[in-house]
Amino acid sequence: METDVYGQDDNIKAVREIAVSDDELSEDTTAGRSGTYVQTIIISMRKRTHCPNGKEISSTYDVVMLLYNYCRVLSSINRDGGPYDRYPFLMFKESDMPPKSNYFKCVLCSKCTKPKERATVNKDITKYLRRKFLIEAKNGDIICNKCRHIFRKERDQKVLPCVKTSKSSSQTTATFSPPSVSLKIPSTSKSNAYCCICKKPGPKLIVISPDVRTATYVDNNILIPSGNRCCPSHICEGHLNDDALCRIKTTDESFVNRTYLLEIMNKMRKKIRESASRRLNFDDSNLSEPDYITMTGLSKINFSEVCSTLSKYLKNTPARTITTTVAIFLCKLKSGMSNRFLSTIFCVSKSSVRRAFNSVRQAFMSEFVPANLGFQHISREEIIQKHTRPLAQSMFGGIASNSAILVLDGTYIYVDKSNNFHFQRRSYSTHKGRALVKPMIVCTTTGYYVSVLGPYLADYRNNDASILTHMLKTNVEEIRDWVNEEDILFLDRGFRDAIPLFRRSRIQAEMPRFLKKGDKQFSTEDANMSRLVTKIRWIVESSNARIKTWKYLSHTLPTNQIPFIGDFVRIVCALSNKYAPPLSQCTDVESDQLEAAKMIHLSKMSNTLKEHVETENLLKKKLIWKVASECDLENFPRLDDQELRNITCGVYQMKLASSYIQEYTDEESDIFVHREDSNLLRIKIQSRHTSSKKHQLWIRYNESYIDSWYCLLPSWS
């Protein structure tokens, strides 16, 4: 019998020492009768023959296991004694069985080895396995001769002696570089059977392209051997994504050959030449976030999203990529630079810039603009819920109202004087004194652009009222189906001729009040209502100013671009809807409602100081006033910013205050104090528009707050 390292011979010896004859095996037991399985096993074990089923018993371990498994079956059938009392070897427990044999697998290739084909792993091999294959060998692990020969071959090739070659004239020494060079550069393990990043096996793996390997080395100083594979999810836009870079495992040094070194050098040379030939490059994403916002008006992520959306309508050309094409268009819109200047900084021809500008405009109008602008891109309910401030809803629609509130106004896009006389007359604005066209802007109370209509001509036939009347009568973009009877439109005084149409359509229109014939100043009620309307309507002026931040639309456009002005304005508004924050945002619904209630309450109050000035005829009385420098004004209240905002109900007046104060920094101010009522002041304020005008202002105060005020300006009643 062969010697077994796990003590299997002792178990078999115990079985052999049982003095049981063939006749005794068949006595009083079915299991031990002649020809049964147990008897056959024991006899086979004694004679070292084969089992009846033809399976060779190759080792003593197999014999014991075969007998043990059969005894377990018998024990489950007959548990009342029987042959187990006579044959105690049948009472083996599973814990008494010897462990399975170790087949001495190679730690590297997992191949079973014979005694003459293996060796124990030493320290040098352990370091080699850890450095190149990221395998941690343990004490007692073995390695096959084939893998050990590979280790020795690579170890011997690290340092080669110089080879001396003799020539007829003189003795010279030539040093040949080794096939593999060790570099102190982190590297991944080399394998094409599993992912080199997450170690996931195939088959759905892709070979890492040379461009990705070069980009990984340039950006992260990690070498990836040629032929390595990885999961497709690890690569995004020609680079390893952030998750892959976090999960990748590297060694401290790498082994590269001549071919790989030449490949890296050629790739680096190509990148350097491309960088030198292109002054402004959006493909390599080497620009910072502020650079993207300055050049394109979008953040880096938003710019990539726009390029991805337009990629189905654009294509790469030998002169420019899709990213460069979109960047040219956005840079021209944002900065207003000429085609010649753009061709210089992007290193493309002027004709290429012109074609790029036209291609991107068409791509935007195909899908992006219809999805983010127009009456059909958003429902009326969504406008009410997401893009209407509670301040406007509380002041004009009511808290429980279901009214959509829109603000309308036209903006001006200046154009060159046309050679077409008919268009020259129709585009000339007598109000501005120059040629222009007027897009009509429709936005919400948060500054969200609902639609851009037009552009319209600027002659006397196309004032704001005529444009709005045309919009409703022709049902542009099905506006009459979108607007309901209870909806509210905020307009300026230029739409006054369209009021009869609103009344017939039962649409509520709000605009600043008009000065009645013969009056020099608004009544207190009309002035307060104008203030409430202005509190809501200012948003459209800021929306128009946001459009003009794209400098191309604030410049005077050439006549050949007039047919596309509407597209440019719509593209800018769609980009603002998609990526820009709201111009007016509600931070707290309750605070908006409280401010609305406060303004409504103040608008219904009468101005007692105005009545006092008119009753006492304080405007014409001069002797009752004395100069403020002769009086002590220490009891005048000192208000902080929040208290001033409570008085003005906004920040517009506070922004103008510093400009008004500059008028009196170098000279004395015209401030007077009433001789009998020391808490009443009269101030003369220089008009900011006319040098020959000074406005009269009265203020009544006490030690803690401003009680009332009155000014002779037409709208300051």
C-alpha positions in Angstrom: 0.0 0.0 0.0 1.2 3.5 -0.8 2.2 5.8 2.0 -0.4 8.6 2.5 0.7 11.9 4.1 -2.6 12.4 5.9 -2.6 9.1 7.8 -5.1 7.3 5.6 -3.1 4.1 6.1 -4.0 3.9 9.7 -7.7 3.9 8.9 -7.4 1.2 6.3 -5.2 -0.9 8.7 -8.0 -0.7 11.2 -10.4 -2.1 8.6 -8.0 -4.9 7.6 -7.5 -6.0 11.2 -11.1 -6.9 11.6 -11.2 -10.7 11.7 -14.2 -11.4 9.6 -14.5 -14.2 7.1 -16.7 -14.2 4.0 -19.1 -16.6 5.7 -19.4 -14.3 8.8 -20.2 -11.4 6.5 -23.3 -13.2 5.2 -24.5 -14.4 8.6 -27.6 -12.7 10.1 -27.4 -9.7 7.9 -28.6 -8.8 4.5 -25.9 -6.3 4.1 -23.2 -8.9 4.6 -24.4 -11.6 2.4 -22.2 -12.9 -0.4 -22.3 -10.7 -3.4 -23.6 -7.6 -1.6 -21.9 -4.2 -1.9 -20.3 -4.2 1.6 -18.7 -7.6 1.1 -17.5 -6.6 -2.3 -15.9 -3.4 -1.0 -14.1 -5.2 1.8 -12.9 -8.0 -0.5 -11.8 -5.5 -3.1 -9.9 -3.6 -0.5 -8.1 -6.7 0.6 -7.2 -7.9 -2.9 -6.6 -4.4 -4.4 -8.9 -5.2 -7.3 -11.7 -3.1 -8.9 -15.3 -2.4 -7.8 -18.2 -4.1 -9.5 -19.3 -0.9 -11.2 -16.0 -0.6 -13.0 -14.7 2.4 -11.0 -11.1 1.9 -10.1 -10.2 2.4 -6.5 -7.1 4.5 -7.1 -6.2 5.3 -3.5 -6.9 4.1 0.0 -8.7 7.4 0.6 -11.2 6.5 -2.1 -11.8 3.1 -0.6 -12.6 4.5 2.9 -14.8 7.2 1.4 -16.8 4.7 -0.6 -17.3 2.5 2.4 -18.1 5.4 4.6 -20.8 6.8 2.3 -22.5 3.3 2.0 -22.5 2.9 5.8 -24.2 6.2 6.2 -27.0 4.9 3.9 -27.3 1.7 6.0 -27.4 3.8 9.2 -30.4 5.7 7.9 -32.3 2.5 7.1 -31.5 0.3 10.1 -31.0 2.1 13.4 -31.9 -0.9 15.7 -28.4 -2.4 15.9 -27.5 -5.3 13.7 -24.2 -5.5 11.9 -23.0 -2.2 13.4 -22.5 -3.9 16.8 -20.4 -6.6 15.2 -18.5 -4.2 12.9 -17.6 -1.1 14.8 -15.7 0.3 11.8 -19.1 1.1 10.3 -19.7 3.7 13.0 -17.3 6.3 11.5 -18.2 9.9 12.0 -17.8 12.6 9.5 -15.3 14.4 11.7 -13.2 11.2 11.9 -12.6 11.3 8.1 -9.2 12.5 6.9 -9.1 15.8 4.9 -9.0 15.7 1.2 -5.6 15.6 -0.5 -3.7 18.8 -1.5 -3.0 18.7 -5.2 -0.2 21.3 -4.9 -1.5 23.9 -7.3 0.7 26.6 -8.6 0.1 29.9 -6.9 0.3 31.7 -10.3 -1.2 29.5 -13.0 -3.3 27.1 -10.6 -1.9 24.0 -12.3 -1.6 20.8 -10.3 2.0 19.8 -10.1 4.0 16.7 -9.4 6.8 16.6 -6.9 9.5 17.0 -9.6 7.6 19.9 -11.2 7.2 22.3 -8.3 9.2 24.4 -5.9 8.5 26.4 -2.8 8.0 30.2 -3.2 10.9 32.2 -1.9 11.2 35.9 -1.1 12.3 36.9 -4.6 9.4 35.2 -6.2 7.0 36.6 -3.6 8.2 40.2 -4.5 7.9 39.4 -8.2 4.3 38.1 -7.8 3.3 41.1 -5.7 4.8 43.6 -8.1 3.7 42.3 -11.4 0.5 40.3 -10.7 -0.7 41.8 -7.4 -0.6 38.3 -5.8 0.2 37.9 -2.2 2.0 34.5 -1.8 1.8 32.8 1.6 4.3 30.6 3.4 4.3 27.1 1.9 2.8 28.1 -1.5 4.4 26.5 -4.4 5.1 27.5 -8.0 5.5 25.3 -11.0 8.7 25.0 -12.9 7.3 26.8 -16.0 6.3 29.9 -14.0 9.6 29.8 -12.1 11.5 29.8 -15.4 9.5 32.9 -16.6 10.5 34.6 -13.4 14.2 33.7 -13.8 14.1 34.9 -17.5 12.6 38.3 -16.6 15.0 38.7 -13.7 18.0 37.9 -15.9 16.8 40.4 -18.6 16.6 43.3 -16.2 20.4 44.1 -16.3 22.4 42.9 -19.3 26.2 43.3 -19.6 27.5 45.6 -22.2 28.4 43.8 -25.4 31.7 44.7 -26.9 32.1 44.7 -30.6 35.5 45.0 -32.2 36.1 46.8 -35.4 39.1 46.7 -37.6 40.1 50.3 -36.9 39.5 50.5 -33.1 37.8 48.8 -30.2 34.4 50.4 -29.4 31.8 49.5 -26.9 28.1 49.4 -27.9 25.4 49.2 -25.3 22.2 47.6 -26.3 19.0 48.4 -24.4 17.2 45.4 -22.9 13.8 44.3 -24.3 12.1 45.3 -21.0 12.9 48.4 -19.0 11.8 49.0 -15.4 10.4 52.5 -14.8 9.3 54.2 -11.6 5.9 54.8 -12.9 2.7 53.2 -11.5 1.2 50.5 -13.8 -1.7 48.1 -13.8 -1.3 44.4 -14.1 -1.2 43.0 -17.6 -4.1 40.7 -18.5 -6.7 40.4 -21.2 -8.8 37.7 -19.5 -10.3 40.0 -16.9 -10.9 43.7 -16.4 -7.7 45.4 -15.3 -9.7 47.8 -13.1 -12.4 45.8 -11.3 -10.9 42.3 -11.9 -14.2 41.2 -13.5 -13.8 38.3 -15.9 -15.0 38.4 -19.5 -16.6 38.0 -22.0 -18.0 41.5 -22.3 -14.7 43.3 -22.1 -13.2 45.8 -24.6 -9.6 46.5 -25.4 -8.4 49.8 -24.0 -7.6 52.0 -26.9 -4.2 53.7 -27.3 -5.9 57.1 -26.9 -7.4 56.1 -23.5 -4.1 54.7 -22.3 -2.3 57.9 -23.4 -4.9 60.1 -21.7 -4.6 58.0 -18.5 -0.9 58.5 -18.4 -1.0 62.2 -19.2 -3.8 63.0 -16.7 -3.0 60.5 -13.9 0.5 59.2 -14.5 -0.6 55.6 -14.7 0.6 53.2 -17.5 -1.8 50.7 -18.9 -0.1 47.8 -20.8 -1.0 47.4 -24.4 -3.8 44.8 -24.9 -5.4 45.2 -21.5 -9.1 45.0 -21.4 -11.8 46.6 -19.1 -15.5 46.9 -18.8 -17.2 49.4 -21.2 -18.7 51.3 -18.3 -15.2 52.4 -17.1 -14.6 54.6 -20.2 -16.5 57.8 -20.8 -15.7 60.2 -23.7 -12.2 58.8 -24.3 -11.2 58.9 -20.6 -11.4 56.6 -17.6 -14.2 57.9 -15.4 -13.8 59.0 -11.8 -15.1 55.7 -10.4 -12.6 53.7 -12.5 -9.7 55.9 -11.4 -10.6 55.3 -7.7 -10.9 51.5 -8.1 -7.8 50.9 -10.3 -4.9 49.0 -8.6 -1.3 49.8 -9.6 2.2 48.6 -8.9 5.1 50.8 -7.8 7.0 50.3 -11.1 6.3 49.2 -14.6 8.1 47.2 -17.2 7.9 48.6 -20.8 9.6 47.6 -24.0 10.8 49.6 -27.0 7.5 49.4 -28.9 5.5 50.7 -25.9 8.0 53.6 -25.3 7.8 54.6 -29.0 4.0 54.5 -28.9 3.9 56.8 -25.9 6.4 59.2 -27.4 4.5 59.4 -30.7 1.2 60.0 -28.9 2.8 62.7 -26.7 4.3 64.3 -29.8 0.9 64.3 -31.6 -0.8 65.9 -28.6 1.8 68.6 -28.4 1.5 69.4 -32.0 -2.3 69.6 -31.7 -2.1 71.9 -28.7 0.3 74.1 -30.5 -1.8 74.3 -33.6 -5.1 75.1 -31.7 -5.1 78.1 -29.5 -8.5 77.5 -27.9 -9.4 73.8 -27.5 -12.7 72.6 -26.0 -12.0 69.0 -26.8 -9.4 68.3 -24.2 -11.5 70.0 -21.4 -8.4 71.8 -20.1 -10.4 75.0 -19.5 -11.6 75.9 -16.0 -15.2 76.3 -15.0 -15.0 80.2 -15.0 -13.5 80.0 -18.5 -16.4 78.0 -19.8 -18.9 80.4 -18.3 -17.1 83.4 -19.7 -16.7 82.0 -23.2 -19.9 80.1 -23.7 -22.3 81.3 -21.0 -22.7 77.7 -19.7 -20.9 75.6 -17.1 -18.7 72.8 -18.2 -21.3 70.1 -17.4 -24.1 72.1 -19.2 -21.9 72.7 -22.2 -21.2 68.9 -22.5 -25.0 68.2 -22.2 -25.7 70.7 -25.0 -23.1 69.1 -27.2 -24.6 65.6 -26.5 -28.1 66.9 -27.4 -27.0 68.4 -30.7 -24.7 65.6 -31.7 -27.4 63.9 -33.7 -27.7 67.0 -36.0 -24.0 67.7 -36.3 -21.0 65.8 -37.4 -17.2 65.9 -37.0 -15.3 67.4 -40.0 -11.5 67.5 -40.7 -11.4 71.1 -39.7 -13.5 71.0 -36.4 -15.2 68.5 -34.1 -18.8 68.8 -32.8 -17.5 70.3 -29.5 -15.6 73.0 -31.4 -18.6 73.7 -33.6 -20.9 74.3 -30.7 -18.2 76.3 -28.9 -17.8 78.6 -31.9 -21.6 79.3 -32.0 -21.9 80.0 -28.2 -18.7 82.1 -28.1 -20.0 84.3 -30.9 -23.4 84.7 -29.2 -21.9 85.4 -25.8 -19.0 87.7 -26.7 -20.2 89.1 -30.1 -16.8 88.6 -31.6 -16.4 88.8 -35.4 -15.8 85.7 -37.6 -12.3 86.8 -38.3 -11.4 86.9 -34.6 -13.1 83.6 -34.0 -11.2 82.0 -36.9 -7.9 83.2 -35.3 -8.5 81.8 -31.8 -10.0 78.5 -33.0 -7.5 78.1 -35.9 -10.1 77.5 -38.5 -11.0 79.5 -41.6 -13.7 82.2 -41.7 -15.9 80.1 -44.0 -15.7 77.3 -41.5 -16.8 79.7 -38.7 -19.7 80.8 -40.9 -20.8 77.3 -41.7 -20.5 76.3 -38.0 -22.6 79.2 -36.9 -25.4 78.3 -39.4 -25.2 74.5 -38.6 -25.5 74.9 -34.8 -28.4 77.4 -35.2 -30.4 74.9 -37.2 -29.5 72.1 -34.8 -30.8 74.2 -31.8 -34.0 75.0 -33.6 -34.6 71.3 -34.5 -35.1 69.9 -31.0 -33.6 72.0 -28.1 -35.7 75.2 -28.6 -39.1 73.5 -29.0 -38.4 71.4 -25.9 -37.6 74.5 -23.7 -39.6 77.4 -25.2 -43.0 78.2 -26.6 -46.6 77.9 -25.3 -46.7 74.3 -26.3 -43.6 73.2 -24.3 -45.2 73.8 -20.9 -48.7 73.5 -19.5 -50.7 76.2 -17.9 -50.9 74.3 -14.6 -47.1 73.9 -14.5 -46.7 77.7 -15.0 -49.0 78.3 -12.0 -47.4 75.8 -9.7 -43.7 76.2 -10.5 -43.2 79.6 -12.1 -45.6 82.0 -10.4 -44.5 83.9 -7.2 -47.0 83.8 -4.3 -46.4 87.6 -4.0 -48.0 88.2 -7.4 -50.8 85.6 -6.8 -51.7 87.1 -3.5 -51.8 90.8 -4.7 -53.8 90.3 -7.9 -55.1 86.7 -8.1 -55.9 85.8 -4.6 -54.3 83.0 -2.5 -56.7 80.4 -3.7 -56.8 81.6 -7.3 -56.0 79.4 -10.2 -54.9 82.3 -12.5 -51.8 82.2 -14.7 -49.9 85.5 -14.5 -47.9 86.5 -17.5 -45.8 89.6 -18.2 -45.4 90.9 -21.7 -43.0 93.5 -23.3 -41.0 94.0 -26.4 -37.3 94.3 -26.7 -35.2 96.0 -29.3 -32.6 94.3 -31.6 -30.7 96.9 -33.7 -29.9 96.3 -37.3 -28.0 98.0 -40.0 -29.7 100.3 -42.5 -31.0 98.1 -45.3 -30.7 98.8 -49.1 -34.3 97.6 -49.5 -36.2 100.9 -49.2 -39.4 99.3 -48.2 -37.8 97.4 -45.4 -35.8 100.5 -44.5 -39.0 102.4 -43.9 -40.7 99.6 -42.0 -37.8 99.0 -39.7 -37.1 102.6 -38.8 -38.2 103.5 -35.2 -39.2 107.1 -34.7 -39.0 106.4 -30.9 -35.3 105.3 -31.0 -34.3 107.1 -34.2 -32.7 104.1 -35.8 -33.4 100.8 -37.6 -34.5 97.9 -35.4 -36.8 94.9 -35.0 -38.9 94.0 -31.9 -39.3 90.5 -30.6 -42.2 90.2 -28.1 -41.2 88.5 -24.8 -43.7 86.6 -22.7 -42.4 85.6 -19.3 -43.7 84.6 -15.9 -43.3 86.4 -12.5 -40.1 84.4 -11.8 -38.4 85.4 -15.1 -39.1 82.1 -16.9 -39.5 82.7 -20.7 -42.8 81.2 -21.9 -42.5 82.3 -25.5 -40.7 84.7 -27.9 -42.9 85.9 -30.7 -41.7 87.8 -33.8 -39.6 89.7 -34.4 -41.9 92.5 -35.6 -41.1 95.6 -37.6 -40.6 98.9 -35.7 -42.6 101.5 -37.7 -45.8 103.3 -36.4 -48.0 100.5 -37.5 -46.3 98.0 -35.1 -46.6 99.5 -31.7 -46.9 97.2 -28.7 -50.7 97.3 -28.8 -50.8 96.4 -32.5 -48.4 93.5 -32.0 -50.5 92.0 -29.1 -53.7 92.5 -31.0 -52.2 90.6 -34.0 -51.0 87.8 -31.6 -54.5 87.3 -30.2 -56.4 87.6 -33.5 -54.1 85.3 -35.5 -53.8 82.9 -32.5 -50.0 82.6 -32.7 -48.8 79.4 -31.1 -52.5 78.7 -30.2 -52.2 81.4 -27.5 -56.0 81.8 -27.2 -56.4 78.1 -26.3 -53.6 78.5 -23.7 -54.8 81.7 -21.9 -58.1 81.4 -19.9 -60.5 84.1 -18.9 -59.3 84.4 -15.3 -55.6 84.8 -16.3 -53.8 88.1 -15.7 -51.5 89.9 -18.2 -49.1 92.6 -16.8 -48.3 95.3 -19.5 -46.8 98.7 -19.7 -48.7 101.9 -20.9 -47.8 101.2 -24.6 -50.5 98.4 -24.7 -53.3 100.8 -23.7 -54.9 100.6 -27.2 -55.4 96.8 -26.7 -57.5 97.2 -23.5 -60.9 97.0 -25.4 -59.8 93.6 -26.9 -58.9 92.3 -23.4 -62.4 93.3 -22.1 -64.1 91.5 -25.0 -61.9 88.4 -24.3 -62.5 88.7 -20.5 -58.8 88.7 -19.9 -57.6 90.8 -16.9 -54.9 93.3 -17.9 -52.9 95.3 -15.3 -50.8 98.3 -16.2 -49.6 101.5 -14.5 -52.2 104.2 -14.1 -52.5 107.2 -16.5 -52.3 110.8 -15.4 -55.8 112.3 -15.8 -56.2 115.3 -18.0 -55.4 118.5 -16.2 -53.7 116.9 -13.3 -50.0 117.4 -12.5 -49.7 114.5 -10.0 -51.3 111.1 -9.5 -53.7 110.7 -6.7 -52.6 108.6 -3.8 -54.7 105.7 -4.9 -53.5 105.7 -8.5 -49.9 106.1 -7.4 -50.1 103.1 -5.1 -51.8 100.9 -7.7 -49.0 101.8 -10.2 -46.4 100.8 -7.5 -48.2 97.4 -7.1 -48.1 96.8 -10.9 -44.5 97.8 -11.1 -43.6 95.5 -8.3 -44.7 92.6 -10.6 -43.9 94.0 -14.0 -40.2 94.7 -13.4 -39.3 91.1 -14.1 -39.8 91.5 -17.8 -37.3 94.3 -17.9 -34.7 92.1 -16.2 -35.6 89.3 -18.6 -34.8 91.6 -21.5 -31.6 92.6 -19.8 -30.6 88.9 -19.5 -31.1 88.5 -23.3 -28.7 91.5 -23.9 -26.0 89.9 -21.7 -25.4 87.8 -24.9 -23.4 90.6 -26.6 -24.2 89.5 -30.1 -27.8 90.5 -29.6 -26.8 93.9 -28.0 -24.7 94.8 -31.1 -26.0 96.2 -34.4 -26.5 93.1 -36.6 -25.8 93.1 -40.3 -28.8 92.9 -42.7 -27.9 89.3 -43.8 -28.6 88.1 -40.2 -32.1 89.8 -40.0 -34.0 86.6 -41.0 -32.3 84.7 -38.1 -32.7 87.2 -35.3 -35.8 85.4 -34.0 -33.9 82.1 -33.9 -31.0 83.7 -31.9 -33.3 85.2 -29.3 -35.2 82.0 -28.9 -32.0 80.0 -28.5 -30.8 82.4 -25.8 -34.2 82.2 -24.0 -34.2 78.4 -24.2 -30.7 78.2 -22.8 -31.8 80.5 -19.9 -34.8 78.4 -19.2 -32.8 75.2 -19.1 -29.7 76.2 -17.2 -30.0 79.8 -15.7 -31.5 80.3 -12.2 -34.8 82.2 -11.8 -34.5 86.0 -11.8 -37.0 86.3 -9.0 -37.3 83.3 -6.7 -39.5 82.7 -3.7 -37.6 81.5 -0.7 -40.5 81.4 1.7 -44.2 81.3 0.6 -45.4 82.7 3.9 -43.0 85.7 3.7 -44.2 86.5 0.1 -47.8 86.4 1.3 -47.1 88.7 4.3 -45.3 91.2 2.0 -48.2 91.2 -0.4 -50.7 91.8 2.5 -48.5 94.6 3.8 -48.3 96.3 0.4 -52.1 96.0 -0.2 -52.7 97.5 3.3 -50.3 100.4 2.6 -51.9 101.1 -0.8 -55.3 101.7 0.8 -54.0 104.2 3.3 -54.3 107.9 2.6 -51.2 110.2 2.8 -51.8 112.5 5.8 -48.6 114.5 5.2 -49.8 115.4 1.6 -53.0 116.6 3.0 -51.2 118.7 5.7 -48.8 120.2 3.1 -51.7 121.2 0.8 -53.9 122.5 3.7 -51.2 124.6 5.2 -49.8 125.7 1.8 -46.3 124.7 3.0 -44.9 124.8 -0.6 -45.2 128.6 -0.8 -44.3 129.5 2.8 -40.6 130.1 3.1 -40.2 132.0 6.4 -41.4 129.1 8.5 -38.3 127.1 7.5 -34.7 127.3 8.8 -31.5 125.7 7.6 -30.7 122.3 9.1 -27.2 123.4 10.0 -28.8 125.8 12.6 -30.7 122.9 14.3 -29.9 119.8 16.1 -31.0 116.7 14.2 -29.6 114.2 16.7 -33.1 112.7 17.2 -33.4 111.7 13.6 -33.8 107.9 13.5 -30.9 105.8 12.3 -32.3 102.9 10.3 -30.6 99.7 9.2 -31.0 98.0 5.8 -34.0 95.9 6.9 -35.9 98.9 8.2 -35.2 100.8 5.0 -36.5 97.8 2.9 -39.6 97.8 5.0 -40.2 101.4 4.0 -39.4 101.0 0.3 -40.8 97.4 -0.1 -37.8 96.6 -2.3 -34.1 97.4 -3.1 -34.4 99.6 -6.1 -34.6 102.9 -4.2 -31.8 101.8 -1.9 -29.5 101.2 -5.0 -30.3 104.7 -6.2 -29.7 106.3 -2.8 -25.9 106.4 -3.1 -26.1 108.1 -6.5 -28.4 110.8 -5.1 -26.0 111.3 -2.1 -23.1 112.0 -4.5 -24.8 115.2 -5.5 -24.3 116.6 -2.0 -20.9 115.3 -1.0 -19.0 118.4 -2.1 -21.6 121.1 -1.4 -24.2 121.9 1.2 -27.6 120.1 0.9 -30.9 121.9 0.8 -32.4 120.6 4.0 -34.7 122.8 6.1 -36.5 122.3 9.4 -39.9 123.6 10.3 -39.6 126.3 13.0 -42.6 125.2 15.0 -42.6 121.5 14.2 -39.0 120.3 14.6 -39.9 116.7 13.4 -40.9 118.0 9.9 -38.2 118.4 7.3 -38.3 119.9 3.8 -35.6 118.8 1.3 -34.8 119.9 -2.2 -33.4 117.0 -4.3 -31.7 117.6 -7.7 -33.4 115.8 -10.6 -31.2 113.0 -12.0 -32.5 113.7 -15.5 -32.8 117.5 -15.8 -30.2 120.0 -14.4 -32.7 122.8 -14.0 -35.1 120.9 -11.9 -35.2 120.3 -8.1 -37.9 118.3 -6.5 -39.5 119.2 -3.2 -39.8 116.5 -0.5 -41.3 116.6 3.0 -40.6 114.0 5.7 -42.2 113.7 9.2 -40.4 111.5 11.7 -40.0 110.7 15.4 -37.2 109.2 17.4 -37.7 105.6 16.3 -39.1 105.6 12.8 -40.2 107.6 9.7 -43.8 108.5 10.1 -44.7 109.8 6.6 -43.3 111.4 3.4 -44.5 113.3 0.4 -42.9 114.4 -2.8 -44.1 116.7 -5.7 -43.0 114.2 -8.4 -46.0 113.1 -10.5 -45.8 109.5 -9.4 -44.8 110.2 -5.7 -48.2 111.2 -4.3 
